[in-house]
């Protein structure tokens, strides 16, 4: 079960369970495609997919679990933070408010 590696930290109401499943699947595929050392490519790949799938202005942040924090304005409660327990990453995904 590929989902066993994910620990959901925060899932706001704008992210449906189906969206969460699709986002985590896309992140998993990107990690497997690029390898865990290529965090910028993983973020970019996931962001492009999110923009194409759920509309523009998504942001994807990867950092060490327990060491990274972020505070951002996000749109319509579209915010998801997860930990990848094998890699000890915290991944934050959210839709930015348009300027």
mmCIF file of C-alpha atoms in Angstrom:
data_model
loop_
_atom_site.group_PDB
_atom_site.id
_atom_site.type_symbol
_atom_site.label_atom_id
_atom_site.label_comp_id
_atom_site.label_asym_id
_atom_site.label_seq_id
_atom_site.Cartn_x
_atom_site.Cartn_y
_atom_site.Cartn_z
ATOM 1 C CA UNK A 1 0.000 0.000 0.000
ATOM 2 C CA UNK A 2 1.722 3.168 -1.214
ATOM 3 C CA UNK A 3 -0.426 5.348 1.061
ATOM 4 C CA UNK A 4 1.113 3.796 4.193
ATOM 5 C CA UNK A 5 4.132 6.088 3.798
ATOM 6 C CA UNK A 6 1.980 9.205 4.126
ATOM 7 C CA UNK A 7 0.944 10.811 7.389
ATOM 8 C CA UNK A 8 -1.665 13.537 6.975
ATOM 9 C CA UNK A 9 -0.711 16.583 9.067
ATOM 10 C CA UNK A 10 -3.382 19.052 7.922
ATOM 11 C CA UNK A 11 -6.138 18.723 5.332
ATOM 12 C CA UNK A 12 -8.455 21.715 5.062
ATOM 13 C CA UNK A 13 -11.956 21.500 3.621
ATOM 14 C CA UNK A 14 -10.949 22.727 0.158
ATOM 15 C CA UNK A 15 -9.019 19.490 -0.400
ATOM 16 C CA UNK A 16 -11.421 16.583 -0.899
ATOM 17 C CA UNK A 17 -10.317 13.046 -0.071
ATOM 18 C CA UNK A 18 -10.245 12.271 -3.805
ATOM 19 C CA UNK A 19 -8.004 15.291 -4.426
ATOM 20 C CA UNK A 20 -5.735 14.185 -1.576
ATOM 21 C CA UNK A 21 -5.442 10.683 -3.031
ATOM 22 C CA UNK A 22 -4.617 12.112 -6.488
ATOM 23 C CA UNK A 23 -2.085 14.592 -5.074
ATOM 24 C CA UNK A 24 -0.293 11.918 -3.033
ATOM 25 C CA UNK A 25 -0.262 9.566 -6.010
ATOM 26 C CA UNK A 26 1.264 12.306 -8.181
ATOM 27 C CA UNK A 27 3.872 13.107 -5.513
ATOM 28 C CA UNK A 28 4.743 9.402 -5.161
ATOM 29 C CA UNK A 29 5.160 9.024 -8.944
ATOM 30 C CA UNK A 30 7.303 12.171 -9.086
ATOM 31 C CA UNK A 31 9.537 10.967 -6.229
ATOM 32 C CA UNK A 32 9.962 7.589 -7.928
ATOM 33 C CA UNK A 33 10.637 9.212 -11.318
ATOM 34 C CA UNK A 34 13.153 11.853 -10.209
ATOM 35 C CA UNK A 35 14.605 10.277 -7.067
ATOM 36 C CA UNK A 36 14.551 11.814 -3.587
ATOM 37 C CA UNK A 37 17.603 14.021 -4.179
ATOM 38 C CA UNK A 38 15.758 16.050 -6.843
ATOM 39 C CA UNK A 39 13.323 17.924 -4.620
ATOM 40 C CA UNK A 40 13.061 20.929 -6.964
ATOM 41 C CA UNK A 41 12.011 18.682 -9.865
ATOM 42 C CA UNK A 42 9.530 16.868 -7.610
ATOM 43 C CA UNK A 43 7.981 20.197 -6.539
ATOM 44 C CA UNK A 44 7.888 21.521 -10.104
ATOM 45 C CA UNK A 45 6.363 18.323 -11.508
ATOM 46 C CA UNK A 46 3.639 18.283 -8.841
ATOM 47 C CA UNK A 47 2.939 22.022 -9.239
ATOM 48 C CA UNK A 48 2.546 21.737 -13.030
ATOM 49 C CA UNK A 49 0.195 18.771 -12.570
ATOM 50 C CA UNK A 50 -1.854 20.654 -9.955
ATOM 51 C CA UNK A 51 -2.092 23.761 -12.172
ATOM 52 C CA UNK A 52 -3.288 21.632 -15.107
ATOM 53 C CA UNK A 53 -5.692 19.538 -13.027
ATOM 54 C CA UNK A 54 -7.158 21.981 -10.480
ATOM 55 C CA UNK A 55 -6.464 25.422 -11.973
ATOM 56 C CA UNK A 56 -3.490 27.747 -11.625
ATOM 57 C CA UNK A 57 -1.507 29.178 -8.711
ATOM 58 C CA UNK A 58 -0.542 26.054 -6.757
ATOM 59 C CA UNK A 59 2.528 25.940 -4.553
ATOM 60 C CA UNK A 60 4.429 22.819 -3.447
ATOM 61 C CA UNK A 61 7.014 22.966 -0.626
ATOM 62 C CA UNK A 62 9.267 20.074 0.431
ATOM 63 C CA UNK A 63 11.301 20.266 3.638
ATOM 64 C CA UNK A 64 12.628 18.096 6.432
ATOM 65 C CA UNK A 65 9.858 16.953 8.765
ATOM 66 C CA UNK A 66 9.983 18.862 12.023
ATOM 67 C CA UNK A 67 12.350 21.485 10.620
ATOM 68 C CA UNK A 68 10.245 23.395 8.114
ATOM 69 C CA UNK A 69 7.459 25.869 8.667
ATOM 70 C CA UNK A 70 5.571 28.052 6.262
ATOM 71 C CA UNK A 71 2.859 30.644 6.558
ATOM 72 C CA UNK A 72 1.041 31.597 3.392
ATOM 73 C CA UNK A 73 -2.235 32.955 2.141
ATOM 74 C CA UNK A 74 -4.101 30.145 0.450
ATOM 75 C CA UNK A 75 -7.216 30.175 -1.640
ATOM 76 C CA UNK A 76 -10.555 28.593 -0.765
ATOM 77 C CA UNK A 77 -9.209 26.308 2.017
ATOM 78 C CA UNK A 78 -7.137 24.408 -0.539
ATOM 79 C CA UNK A 79 -4.303 23.369 1.788
ATOM 80 C CA UNK A 80 -2.716 19.993 2.455
ATOM 81 C CA UNK A 81 0.319 19.179 4.604
ATOM 82 C CA UNK A 82 1.652 15.629 4.794
ATOM 83 C CA UNK A 83 4.722 13.826 6.034
ATOM 84 C CA UNK A 84 6.480 11.223 3.908
ATOM 85 C CA UNK A 85 7.628 8.916 6.702
ATOM 86 C CA UNK A 86 10.306 6.999 4.747
ATOM 87 C CA UNK A 87 12.086 10.141 3.537
ATOM 88 C CA UNK A 88 11.208 12.152 6.675
ATOM 89 C CA UNK A 89 9.858 14.986 4.535
ATOM 90 C CA UNK A 90 7.075 17.420 5.191
ATOM 91 C CA UNK A 91 5.287 18.335 1.963
ATOM 92 C CA UNK A 92 2.943 21.304 1.893
ATOM 93 C CA UNK A 93 0.585 21.814 -1.046
ATOM 94 C CA UNK A 94 -1.760 24.772 -1.366
ATOM 95 C CA UNK A 95 -3.518 26.972 -3.869
ATOM 96 C CA UNK A 96 -2.395 30.585 -3.652
ATOM 97 C CA UNK A 97 -4.800 33.476 -3.645
ATOM 98 C CA UNK A 98 -4.531 35.401 -6.914
ATOM 99 C CA UNK A 99 -3.064 38.867 -6.542
#
